[in-house]
Short mmCIF file of C-alpha atoms in Angstrom, two decimals:
data_model
loop_
_atom_site.label_atom_id
_atom_site.label_comp_id
_atom_site.label_asym_id
_atom_site.label_seq_id
_atom_site.Cartn_x
_atom_site.Cartn_y
_atom_site.Cartn_z
CA MET Q 151 -22.85 -17.36 65.92
CA ARG Q 152 -23.80 -14.52 68.27
CA LEU Q 153 -24.65 -10.99 67.15
CA ARG Q 154 -25.01 -7.99 69.46
CA GLY Q 155 -27.51 -5.16 69.03
CA ARG Q 156 -29.84 -2.77 70.78
CA ARG Q 157 -33.12 -3.67 72.49
CA ILE Q 158 -36.11 -1.77 71.11
CA VAL Q 159 -38.91 -4.06 72.33
CA GLY Q 160 -37.97 -6.67 74.94
CA GLY Q 161 -38.84 -10.36 75.08
CA PHE Q 162 -37.71 -13.61 73.48
CA GLY Q 163 -38.60 -15.05 70.09
CA GLU Q 164 -37.16 -17.68 67.81
CA GLY Q 165 -37.74 -19.23 64.44
CA ILE Q 166 -36.50 -19.65 60.90
CA ALA Q 167 -35.09 -16.40 59.49
CA LEU Q 168 -36.56 -14.58 56.51
CA VAL Q 169 -33.97 -12.07 55.33
CA LEU Q 170 -35.59 -9.29 53.24
CA LYS Q 171 -33.37 -7.51 50.75
CA SER Q 172 -35.34 -4.25 50.80
CA PRO Q 173 -37.17 -2.07 53.35
CA ILE Q 174 -40.70 -3.35 53.92
CA SER Q 175 -44.06 -1.63 54.06
CA PHE Q 176 -46.34 -3.71 56.25
CA LEU Q 177 -49.40 -1.91 54.91
CA GLU Q 178 -48.89 -2.84 51.25
CA GLY Q 179 -46.03 -5.34 51.30
CA VAL Q 180 -47.69 -8.04 53.45
CA ASP Q 181 -51.23 -9.30 52.85
CA SER Q 182 -53.91 -9.86 55.48
CA ARG Q 183 -52.98 -13.57 55.80
CA GLY Q 184 -49.35 -12.75 56.53
CA PHE Q 185 -47.84 -13.52 53.10
CA ILE Q 186 -45.17 -11.24 51.67
CA VAL Q 187 -46.46 -9.70 48.43
CA ASP Q 188 -43.70 -7.16 47.74
CA PRO Q 189 -41.33 -8.62 45.09
CA GLU Q 190 -38.58 -6.13 46.02
CA THR Q 191 -37.97 -8.09 49.23
CA GLY Q 192 -36.86 -11.13 47.24
CA LEU Q 193 -39.20 -13.30 49.34
CA GLU Q 194 -42.57 -12.78 47.68
CA GLY Q 195 -45.03 -15.52 48.57
CA ARG Q 196 -43.30 -16.47 51.85
CA ARG Q 197 -45.31 -16.47 55.04
CA ILE Q 198 -44.04 -14.38 57.99
CA SER Q 199 -45.92 -16.18 60.75
CA GLY Q 200 -43.61 -17.69 63.37
CA ARG Q 201 -40.53 -16.48 61.46
CA VAL Q 202 -37.78 -14.10 62.53
CA LEU Q 203 -37.89 -11.18 60.08
CA VAL Q 204 -34.52 -9.63 59.23
CA PHE Q 205 -34.75 -6.41 57.18
CA PRO Q 206 -33.19 -2.94 56.79
CA TRP Q 207 -36.11 -0.87 58.14
CA CYS Q 208 -39.82 -0.19 57.52
CA ARG Q 209 -41.07 2.20 54.89
CA GLY Q 210 -44.48 3.61 54.00
CA SER Q 211 -47.47 4.54 56.10
CA THR Q 212 -47.44 4.46 59.90
CA VAL Q 213 -50.72 2.55 59.57
CA GLY Q 214 -48.34 -0.36 58.96
CA ALA Q 215 -47.98 -0.51 62.76
CA TYR Q 216 -51.66 -1.51 63.02
CA LYS Q 217 -51.09 -4.18 60.39
CA ILE Q 218 -48.28 -5.71 62.47
CA TYR Q 219 -50.66 -5.73 65.45
CA SER Q 220 -53.61 -7.27 63.63
CA LEU Q 221 -51.48 -10.04 62.07
CA SER Q 222 -49.98 -10.76 65.46
CA ILE Q 223 -53.26 -11.16 67.35
CA MET Q 224 -54.55 -13.48 64.62
CA GLY Q 225 -51.46 -15.62 65.21
CA LEU Q 226 -50.04 -14.67 61.82
CA GLY Q 227 -47.25 -12.37 62.99
CA PRO Q 228 -43.50 -12.98 63.14
CA SER Q 229 -41.97 -14.29 66.36
CA ALA Q 230 -39.27 -11.58 66.42
CA MET Q 231 -37.73 -8.87 64.23
CA VAL Q 232 -34.12 -7.86 63.65
CA CYS Q 233 -33.46 -4.70 61.64
CA ARG Q 234 -30.56 -2.44 60.77
CA GLU Q 235 -32.22 0.68 62.12
CA ALA Q 236 -35.53 0.75 63.98
CA ASP Q 237 -37.97 3.41 62.78
CA ILE Q 238 -41.32 4.74 63.95
CA ILE Q 239 -43.30 1.94 62.22
CA SER Q 240 -41.27 -1.03 63.46
CA ALA Q 241 -40.94 0.44 66.98
CA THR Q 242 -44.65 1.26 67.21
CA GLY Q 243 -45.85 -1.94 65.54
CA CYS Q 244 -43.68 -4.27 67.63
CA GLY Q 245 -44.45 -2.15 70.70
CA ILE Q 246 -48.21 -2.58 70.40
CA ALA Q 247 -47.98 -6.21 69.31
CA GLY Q 248 -45.34 -7.19 71.89
CA ILE Q 249 -42.99 -8.61 69.25
CA PRO Q 250 -39.30 -8.63 70.35
CA LEU Q 251 -37.33 -6.15 68.23
CA VAL Q 252 -33.56 -5.62 68.11
CA ASP Q 253 -31.68 -3.17 65.86
CA ARG Q 254 -28.12 -1.90 65.15
CA VAL Q 255 -26.93 -5.50 65.25
CA GLN Q 256 -23.21 -6.05 64.60
CA PRO Q 257 -22.03 -7.53 62.33
CA ASP Q 258 -24.66 -6.53 59.72
CA PRO Q 259 -27.52 -9.04 60.11
CA LEU Q 260 -28.44 -8.76 56.42
CA LYS Q 261 -25.02 -10.12 55.54
CA THR Q 262 -24.51 -12.64 58.33
CA ILE Q 263 -27.98 -14.19 58.58
CA ARG Q 264 -29.38 -16.20 55.67
CA THR Q 265 -32.97 -17.12 54.99
CA GLY Q 266 -33.45 -20.56 56.53
CA ASP Q 267 -31.04 -20.07 59.44
CA HIS Q 268 -32.52 -20.73 62.87
CA VAL Q 269 -32.43 -17.53 64.93
CA LYS Q 270 -33.04 -16.89 68.62
CA VAL Q 271 -33.66 -13.27 69.65
CA TYR Q 272 -33.01 -12.41 73.32
CA ALA Q 273 -34.21 -8.83 72.91
CA ASP Q 274 -33.69 -7.71 76.54
CA LEU Q 275 -30.00 -8.56 76.17
CA GLY Q 276 -29.84 -7.24 72.61
CA LEU Q 277 -28.57 -10.69 71.68
CA VAL Q 278 -29.23 -12.57 68.43
CA GLU Q 279 -28.10 -16.19 68.25
CA VAL Q 280 -27.82 -17.73 64.79
CA SER Q 281 -27.58 -21.44 63.98
CA LYS Q 282 -26.58 -21.75 60.36
CA ARG Q 283 -28.88 -23.63 58.08
CA THR Q 284 -27.58 -27.15 57.68
CA LEU Q 285 -27.40 -28.56 54.20
CA ARG Q 286 -29.98 -31.17 53.43
CA PRO Q 287 -28.67 -34.37 55.04
CA GLU Q 288 -27.70 -36.97 52.54
CA SER Q 289 -29.83 -40.05 52.51
CA PRO Q 290 -28.32 -42.84 54.55
CA PRO Q 291 -26.53 -45.47 52.56
CA ARG Q 292 -28.83 -48.23 51.60
CA ARG Q 293 -28.20 -51.56 53.13
CA SER Q 294 -27.67 -54.11 50.59
CA MET H 25 -33.73 5.67 78.46
CA ARG H 26 -34.70 6.36 82.05
CA VAL H 27 -38.24 5.25 82.87
CA GLU H 28 -40.52 6.06 85.84
CA ARG H 29 -41.29 3.28 88.28
CA TRP H 30 -44.98 3.28 87.38
CA ILE H 31 -44.12 2.80 83.71
CA GLU H 32 -41.96 -0.18 84.67
CA ALA H 33 -44.98 -1.58 86.48
CA ALA H 34 -47.20 -0.80 83.50
CA LEU H 35 -44.76 -2.68 81.25
CA ASP H 36 -45.19 -5.69 83.51
CA GLY H 37 -48.94 -5.47 83.05
CA GLU H 38 -49.74 -4.25 86.55
CA TYR H 39 -52.24 -1.66 85.26
CA GLY H 40 -53.85 -3.81 82.62
CA GLU H 41 -53.34 -4.60 78.97
CA GLY H 42 -54.10 -1.09 77.65
CA LEU H 43 -51.40 0.68 79.63
CA ARG H 44 -49.01 -2.18 79.00
CA ILE H 45 -49.37 -1.71 75.23
CA ALA H 46 -49.17 2.10 75.47
CA SER H 47 -46.05 2.11 77.65
CA ARG H 48 -44.32 -0.58 75.56
CA MET H 49 -44.91 1.54 72.47
CA LEU H 50 -43.50 4.73 74.04
CA VAL H 51 -40.44 2.96 75.44
CA ALA H 52 -39.77 1.36 72.02
CA ILE H 53 -39.95 4.74 70.27
CA GLY H 54 -37.82 6.35 72.98
CA GLU H 55 -35.16 3.63 72.62
CA ALA H 56 -35.18 3.84 68.82
CA PHE H 57 -34.70 7.62 68.83
CA GLU H 58 -32.33 7.75 71.81
CA ALA H 59 -34.59 9.73 74.12
CA ASP H 60 -33.14 10.27 77.61
CA ARG H 61 -36.46 10.04 79.44
CA LEU H 62 -40.24 10.35 79.22
CA ILE H 63 -41.73 13.82 79.89
CA PRO H 64 -45.30 14.89 80.69
CA VAL H 65 -47.40 16.35 77.87
CA ARG H 66 -50.16 18.97 78.11
CA SER H 67 -52.26 17.61 75.25
CA CYS H 68 -52.38 15.04 72.47
CA HIS H 69 -53.88 15.01 69.01
CA ILE H 70 -54.62 11.65 67.44
CA SER H 71 -54.55 10.92 63.69
CA GLY H 72 -55.62 7.78 61.87
CA VAL H 73 -59.34 8.22 62.53
CA SER H 74 -60.77 7.64 59.06
CA TYR H 75 -61.77 4.05 58.27
CA ARG H 76 -60.39 4.75 54.80
CA THR H 77 -56.95 5.33 56.35
CA ILE H 78 -56.67 2.64 59.05
CA GLY H 79 -59.06 -0.04 57.74
CA GLU H 80 -59.82 -3.26 59.63
CA PRO H 81 -56.39 -3.54 61.35
CA GLY H 82 -56.76 -0.08 62.89
CA LEU H 83 -60.37 -0.61 63.92
CA ARG H 84 -59.42 -3.90 65.55
CA PHE H 85 -56.56 -2.30 67.48
CA LEU H 86 -58.65 0.62 68.73
CA GLU H 87 -61.53 -1.64 69.81
CA ASP H 88 -59.14 -4.00 71.64
CA LEU H 89 -57.47 -1.08 73.39
CA ALA H 90 -60.80 0.51 74.33
CA SER H 91 -62.09 -2.78 75.73
CA SER H 92 -59.19 -2.84 78.19
CA GLY H 93 -60.90 0.13 79.87
CA VAL H 94 -57.92 2.48 79.58
CA LYS H 95 -58.61 6.25 79.55
CA ALA H 96 -56.79 9.40 78.43
CA ARG H 97 -54.93 11.16 81.24
CA VAL H 98 -54.53 14.48 79.39
CA LYS H 99 -56.62 16.52 76.95
CA ALA H 100 -56.74 14.68 73.64
CA THR H 101 -58.46 15.49 70.36
CA MET H 102 -59.22 13.59 67.13
CA ASN H 103 -58.23 14.13 63.48
CA PRO H 104 -60.95 14.07 60.77
CA ALA H 105 -63.02 10.95 60.10
CA GLY H 106 -63.92 9.62 56.65
CA MET H 107 -67.31 11.35 56.66
CA ASP H 108 -69.49 14.05 58.17
CA MET H 109 -70.80 12.16 61.20
CA SER H 110 -74.38 13.38 60.65
CA LYS H 111 -74.54 14.21 56.91
CA TRP H 112 -72.66 11.13 55.61
CA ALA H 113 -75.54 9.88 53.48
CA GLU H 114 -75.79 13.28 51.75
CA MET H 115 -72.08 13.01 50.92
CA GLY H 116 -72.74 9.69 49.21
CA VAL H 117 -70.73 7.67 51.74
CA PRO H 118 -71.81 3.97 51.66
CA GLU H 119 -73.66 2.57 54.69
CA ASN H 120 -71.05 -0.12 55.31
CA PHE H 121 -68.26 2.46 55.51
CA ALA H 122 -70.37 4.60 57.84
CA GLN H 123 -70.93 1.71 60.26
CA LYS H 124 -67.18 1.06 60.50
CA GLN H 125 -66.49 4.77 60.94
CA PHE H 126 -68.97 5.02 63.82
CA LYS H 127 -67.17 2.14 65.56
CA ILE H 128 -63.77 3.86 65.29
CA VAL H 129 -65.03 7.15 66.71
CA LYS H 130 -66.92 5.30 69.45
CA ALA H 131 -63.81 3.35 70.47
CA LEU H 132 -61.74 6.55 70.66
CA GLU H 133 -64.47 8.43 72.54
CA SER H 134 -64.74 5.63 75.07
CA MET H 135 -61.03 6.20 75.82
CA GLY H 136 -61.79 9.85 76.54
CA ILE H 137 -60.59 11.31 73.23
CA GLU H 138 -62.71 14.35 72.25
CA PRO H 139 -64.48 13.96 68.90
CA THR H 140 -63.20 17.28 67.52
CA LEU H 141 -62.65 15.47 64.19
CA THR H 142 -60.43 18.15 62.73
CA CYS H 143 -56.88 18.65 61.48
CA THR H 144 -57.01 22.16 63.00
CA PRO H 145 -57.49 21.38 66.70
CA TYR H 146 -55.81 24.72 67.49
CA LEU H 147 -58.97 26.37 66.07
CA ALA H 148 -61.24 23.99 67.95
CA GLY H 149 -60.45 24.33 71.64
CA ASN H 150 -57.04 22.61 71.78
CA SER H 151 -54.79 25.66 71.55
CA PRO H 152 -51.47 25.04 73.32
CA ASP H 153 -49.41 27.58 75.27
CA VAL H 154 -45.94 28.71 74.24
CA GLY H 155 -43.29 26.23 75.35
CA SER H 156 -45.73 23.48 76.30
CA HIS H 157 -44.77 19.90 75.45
CA LEU H 158 -47.33 18.01 73.38
CA ALA H 159 -47.70 14.70 71.55
CA TRP H 160 -49.52 15.57 68.36
CA ALA H 161 -49.96 13.65 65.15
CA GLU H 162 -51.16 15.28 61.87
CA SER H 163 -48.16 16.96 60.28
CA SER H 164 -49.92 20.22 59.33
CA ALA H 165 -51.03 20.79 62.92
CA VAL H 166 -47.63 19.75 64.30
CA ILE H 167 -45.84 22.28 62.11
CA TYR H 168 -48.38 25.02 62.88
CA VAL H 169 -48.20 24.66 66.67
CA ASN H 170 -44.40 24.28 66.73
CA SER H 171 -43.81 27.24 64.43
CA VAL H 172 -46.68 29.69 64.92
CA LEU H 173 -47.73 28.97 68.51
CA GLY H 174 -44.31 28.01 69.91
CA ALA H 175 -45.38 24.68 71.39
CA MET H 176 -43.09 21.63 71.30
CA THR H 177 -44.10 18.36 69.66
CA ASN H 178 -42.58 15.73 67.43
CA ARG H 179 -44.44 14.47 64.37
CA GLU H 180 -46.22 11.64 66.14
CA SER H 181 -48.11 8.81 64.46
CA GLY H 182 -51.71 7.94 65.32
CA PRO H 183 -50.78 5.09 67.70
CA SER H 184 -47.89 6.96 69.40
CA ALA H 185 -50.05 10.06 70.06
CA LEU H 186 -52.71 7.76 71.50
CA ALA H 187 -50.13 6.05 73.73
CA SER H 188 -49.14 9.50 75.00
CA ALA H 189 -52.77 10.38 75.68
CA LEU H 190 -53.19 7.20 77.76
CA THR H 191 -49.97 7.68 79.76
CA GLY H 192 -49.66 11.49 79.71
CA LEU H 193 -46.02 11.03 78.61
CA THR H 194 -43.83 11.26 75.52
CA PRO H 195 -40.17 10.35 74.92
CA ARG H 196 -37.97 13.44 75.02
CA PHE H 197 -36.01 13.89 71.77
CA GLY H 198 -36.24 15.96 68.59
CA MET H 199 -38.61 18.92 68.81
CA HIS H 200 -38.72 18.68 72.64
CA VAL H 201 -35.05 19.68 72.75
CA ASN H 202 -34.19 23.35 72.02
CA GLU H 203 -31.00 22.54 70.10
CA CYS H 204 -33.03 20.54 67.57
CA ARG H 205 -35.29 23.55 66.87
CA ARG H 206 -32.56 25.73 65.37
CA PRO H 207 -32.83 26.59 61.66
CA THR H 208 -30.92 24.42 59.21
CA HIS H 209 -31.73 26.27 55.96
CA LEU H 210 -32.53 29.85 54.99
CA VAL H 211 -35.36 30.24 52.48
CA GLU H 212 -35.39 33.45 50.42
CA VAL H 213 -38.60 34.12 48.55
CA GLU H 214 -38.52 36.30 45.48
CA GLY H 215 -41.75 38.09 44.62
CA ASN H 216 -44.94 38.48 46.59
CA ILE H 217 -46.80 35.42 47.78
CA GLU H 218 -50.47 35.55 48.70
CA GLY H 219 -53.31 33.19 49.39
CA ALA H 220 -53.67 29.55 50.44
CA LEU H 221 -52.60 28.02 47.10
CA MET H 222 -49.30 29.89 46.85
CA PHE H 223 -48.47 29.35 50.52
CA SER H 224 -49.18 25.64 50.23
CA ALA H 225 -46.97 25.44 47.13
CA LEU H 226 -44.17 27.28 48.98
CA GLY H 227 -44.44 24.74 51.80
CA TYR H 228 -44.46 21.84 49.35
CA LEU H 229 -41.32 23.10 47.62
CA VAL H 230 -39.41 23.88 50.82
CA GLY H 231 -40.40 20.55 52.42
CA ARG H 232 -38.99 18.71 49.44
CA GLU H 233 -35.69 20.61 49.68
CA VAL H 234 -34.98 20.39 53.41
CA GLY H 235 -36.06 16.83 54.28
CA ARG H 236 -36.11 16.68 58.08
CA GLY H 237 -34.53 20.10 58.53
CA VAL H 238 -35.89 23.28 60.12
CA PRO H 239 -36.31 25.91 57.40
CA SER H 240 -36.03 29.58 58.33
CA ILE H 241 -38.51 31.57 56.21
CA PRO H 242 -38.28 35.21 57.43
CA SER H 243 -40.35 36.54 54.52
CA VAL H 244 -43.54 34.86 55.77
CA ARG H 245 -43.47 36.82 59.03
CA GLY H 246 -46.66 38.84 59.03
CA ALA H 247 -48.63 36.42 56.86
CA SER H 248 -52.14 35.62 58.09
CA GLY H 249 -52.82 32.63 60.33
CA ASP H 250 -54.73 31.04 57.46
CA GLU H 251 -51.80 31.45 55.10
CA LEU H 252 -49.44 29.93 57.68
CA LYS H 253 -51.89 27.05 58.08
CA ALA H 254 -51.63 26.42 54.31
CA LEU H 255 -47.83 26.73 54.46
CA SER H 256 -47.68 24.20 57.32
CA ALA H 257 -49.78 21.72 55.37
CA GLY H 258 -47.53 22.01 52.31
CA LEU H 259 -44.38 21.63 54.40
CA GLY H 260 -45.67 18.46 56.05
CA THR H 261 -46.65 16.82 52.77
CA SER H 262 -43.44 16.63 50.77
CA GLY H 263 -40.88 15.95 53.50
CA GLY H 264 -40.21 15.25 57.16
CA VAL H 265 -40.33 18.85 58.41
CA SER H 266 -41.63 19.34 61.98
CA MET H 267 -41.35 23.14 62.14
CA PHE H 268 -40.27 26.33 60.40
CA THR H 269 -39.00 29.51 61.99
CA TYR H 270 -38.64 33.24 61.23
CA LYS H 271 -35.32 33.34 63.08
CA THR H 272 -32.17 32.98 61.12
CA GLN H 273 -28.47 32.68 61.78
CA ARG H 274 -25.32 33.15 59.79
CA GLY H 275 -23.90 30.53 57.50
CA LEU H 276 -27.07 28.58 56.72
CA PRO H 277 -27.39 26.93 53.31
CA ARG H 278 -29.71 29.12 51.21
CA ILE H 279 -32.72 28.08 49.18
CA LYS H 280 -33.94 30.69 46.71
CA VAL H 281 -37.56 30.40 45.67
CA HIS H 282 -39.07 32.19 42.67
CA THR H 283 -42.81 32.43 42.23
CA ARG H 284 -42.47 30.70 38.85
CA GLU H 285 -41.12 27.60 40.62
CA LEU H 286 -44.25 27.59 42.74
CA LEU H 287 -46.39 27.79 39.60
CA ASN H 288 -44.40 24.81 38.23
CA ILE H 289 -45.22 22.77 41.32
CA ILE H 290 -48.89 23.67 41.02
CA GLU H 291 -48.89 22.64 37.38
CA LYS H 292 -47.13 19.32 38.12
CA LEU H 293 -49.61 18.42 40.86
CA SER H 294 -52.60 19.17 38.60
CA THR H 295 -53.75 16.14 36.63
CA GLY H 296 -57.25 17.05 35.55
CA SER H 297 -59.66 19.86 34.90
CA GLY H 298 -63.02 20.52 36.50
CA GLY H 299 -64.96 18.40 38.95
CA VAL H 300 -66.19 18.82 42.49
CA VAL H 301 -64.71 21.99 43.96
CA CYS H 302 -63.39 21.10 47.44
CA LEU H 303 -62.05 23.70 49.87
CA GLY H 304 -60.88 22.89 53.37
CA CYS H 305 -57.50 21.11 53.43
CA PRO H 306 -56.60 22.00 56.15
CA HIS H 307 -60.09 22.65 57.56
CA LEU H 308 -61.39 26.17 56.89
CA SER H 309 -61.29 28.76 59.66
CA LEU H 310 -64.32 30.93 60.39
CA ALA H 311 -62.72 33.83 58.46
CA GLU H 312 -62.23 31.54 55.44
CA VAL H 313 -65.85 30.36 55.51
CA ARG H 314 -66.92 34.01 55.56
CA TYR H 315 -64.53 34.82 52.70
CA VAL H 316 -66.10 32.13 50.48
CA LEU H 317 -69.52 33.68 51.09
CA GLU H 318 -68.11 37.12 50.18
CA LEU H 319 -66.57 35.78 46.96
CA LEU H 320 -69.91 34.31 45.91
CA LYS H 321 -71.56 37.75 46.14
CA GLY H 322 -74.98 36.16 46.26
CA ARG H 323 -74.49 34.10 43.07
CA ARG H 324 -75.67 30.47 43.04
CA VAL H 325 -73.18 27.74 42.22
CA ARG H 326 -74.02 25.74 39.08
CA GLY H 327 -71.28 23.19 39.74
CA THR H 328 -70.60 21.44 43.04
CA LEU H 329 -68.86 23.31 45.85
CA TRP H 330 -68.01 21.44 49.04
CA LEU H 331 -66.52 23.19 52.06
CA PHE H 332 -64.84 21.20 54.83
CA THR H 333 -64.39 22.49 58.34
CA SER H 334 -64.35 21.40 61.97
CA ARG H 335 -67.58 20.98 63.90
CA ALA H 336 -66.35 23.78 66.19
CA VAL H 337 -66.08 26.28 63.31
CA TYR H 338 -69.28 24.89 61.76
CA ARG H 339 -71.16 25.65 64.97
CA ARG H 340 -69.86 29.22 65.05
CA ALA H 341 -70.54 29.74 61.33
CA SER H 342 -74.00 28.34 61.80
CA SER H 343 -74.81 30.63 64.72
CA LYS H 344 -73.84 33.61 62.56
CA GLY H 345 -76.07 32.40 59.71
CA LEU H 346 -73.10 31.78 57.37
CA VAL H 347 -73.79 28.08 56.80
CA GLN H 348 -77.43 28.78 55.99
CA ALA H 349 -76.49 31.59 53.57
CA LEU H 350 -73.97 29.31 51.82
CA GLU H 351 -76.41 26.41 51.55
CA ARG H 352 -79.04 28.76 50.02
CA LEU H 353 -76.52 29.40 47.21
CA GLY H 354 -76.12 25.67 46.64
CA VAL H 355 -72.86 25.23 48.60
CA ARG H 356 -72.54 22.13 50.80
CA VAL H 357 -70.79 22.69 54.12
CA PHE H 358 -69.46 19.50 55.70
CA LYS H 359 -67.74 19.01 59.05
CA ASP H 360 -65.66 16.21 60.62
CA THR H 361 -64.04 15.15 57.31
CA CYS H 362 -62.27 16.33 54.14
CA MET H 363 -61.48 15.27 50.57
CA VAL H 364 -58.26 13.52 51.65
CA VAL H 365 -59.76 11.06 54.15
CA ALA H 366 -63.27 10.54 52.68
CA PRO H 367 -63.78 7.52 50.36
CA LEU H 368 -64.05 9.66 47.20
CA GLU H 369 -64.28 6.83 44.65
CA ASP H 370 -67.00 5.04 46.64
CA MET H 371 -68.87 8.37 46.69
CA GLY H 372 -68.74 8.51 42.89
CA VAL H 373 -66.30 11.45 42.74
CA LYS H 374 -64.04 11.25 39.68
CA SER H 375 -62.27 14.60 39.78
CA ILE H 376 -61.85 17.49 42.16
CA VAL H 377 -60.72 21.10 42.05
CA THR H 378 -58.95 22.50 45.10
CA ASP H 379 -56.48 25.11 46.34
CA SER H 380 -54.39 22.76 48.51
CA CYS H 381 -51.15 21.13 47.36
CA LYS H 382 -51.50 18.71 50.27
CA ALA H 383 -54.91 17.54 49.05
CA ALA H 384 -53.64 17.27 45.46
CA HIS H 385 -50.65 15.16 46.57
CA TYR H 386 -52.61 12.77 48.80
CA VAL H 387 -55.73 12.37 46.67
CA LYS H 388 -53.50 11.33 43.78
CA LEU H 389 -51.50 8.97 46.01
CA ILE H 390 -54.39 7.40 47.92
CA THR H 391 -56.67 6.84 44.92
CA GLY H 392 -53.78 5.68 42.75
CA GLY H 393 -54.64 8.43 40.27
CA ARG H 394 -58.26 7.27 39.91
CA VAL H 395 -59.46 10.67 41.12
CA GLN H 396 -58.12 13.59 39.07
CA VAL H 397 -57.13 16.83 40.76
CA SER H 398 -56.72 20.36 39.47
CA LEU H 399 -55.25 23.17 41.51
CA MET H 400 -56.54 26.74 41.38
CA SER H 401 -56.47 29.74 43.69
CA ARG H 402 -59.39 30.06 46.06
CA GLU H 403 -60.89 32.87 43.97
CA GLU H 404 -60.61 30.78 40.79
CA CYS H 405 -62.14 27.79 42.61
CA ILE H 406 -65.22 29.85 43.45
CA LYS H 407 -65.44 31.15 39.90
CA GLU H 408 -65.22 27.56 38.64
CA ALA H 409 -68.03 26.50 40.98
CA ILE H 410 -70.27 29.35 39.85
CA GLU H 411 -69.65 29.01 36.13
CA ARG H 412 -69.05 25.37 35.33
CA GLU H 413 -71.61 22.64 35.76
CA ALA H 414 -70.05 19.59 37.41
#
């Protein structure tokens, strides 16, 4: 499935999607090792490193932009972000960290992407490519 | 958004990592807010200086950026730090905090940012001309220079104002566009409003009502610069306001304000009683420092009275003998910092008394209610400091 949106920060990133139900504050909602600690997101305890974060927008302090940067240079940051509406924190944070960021994606990424899907973000083209999560393959029939 | 050729090159890393990061940030913000292009700015003011505010992630970012060798291309000043840079030990700031704070200021200075360390740069040598485009952070200063001095700046964040300092550019949208500076609400004030406390409460109330709008408040025309400074701080605290205006036009939604509503706000923001009396949010002007000395009328304070101002005003107050006269009466005059960005709990402060709704709001928020705040007028604050032992 292909979704179209707007480039905020260019580049390419891919990984398993983490779809957050609520806006995220990077300052308080993610710890210094890159684990989500905000229960509102529905993904408390999940690690953001190497993932594609899908969320409505950022909330809270603009210092959150520094948090995105510091996680990223320690190799603990997400590989790309997709949000409904970019805001000053996501734009600044991804801008300084060089994390591809796409917003205003149609159809609504929070409804079309599911946690576990594999997502490729071609930010310069505003393109998000989603491979749906495959169900766990059944174990092959045993040879008797 | 249209982008200059040299910014394109900077994005590709042709001018090093520092300018690459700065230009990527500005382009991202410009794209997000649908700016048409980047425009030159006359000056920048950078927030997020206190170690208390930005912590390790911010320190790391600033040191990395500074090590790339990038320098400010326009005049740029700094918001307050978490301590008086020379009298930090007297404030009770821990050594470990002080070391981190020195590193932050050093990193910013090495990028050519002036260590003004104040939220009132317009009283400390960074006073913009009418109509000049700026990239300032610190909401109280943004609102003051947009509204009182007629400059044009959005409410920048610490990193975006720094990116503008390093490139000399800002994305053109919002407050840089005349159509966005028209009033959206008309505020009618009933009764007479005087002094920093009431003006800050008026700002706090109006900011809450208008969100990101531009309130027209004709009744504050003629107020003193210090009162408008307090109003600006209140406006920036409770909402997303970037400016107010005296101009009005027909058909605006009206907001009626009674003085009793302001007293309600003051009461709601007050959680404690007594404590360290702190004045200087925003930083005190020279006239305000002098006024505190006048109110004391030579009486010694039995409690604790801390004044916060910029090093620029401190220098002037000192050369006129005001600082010395205040210290003889037991008042402590600190520069470079304030009660909002200093590590109050680590300094052993449990409650404060102040005349700033902004300080009351943020101290409560930042300390999670561990530091109590009570709000009083400036005159009552001085009385409290003279009469009550802290």
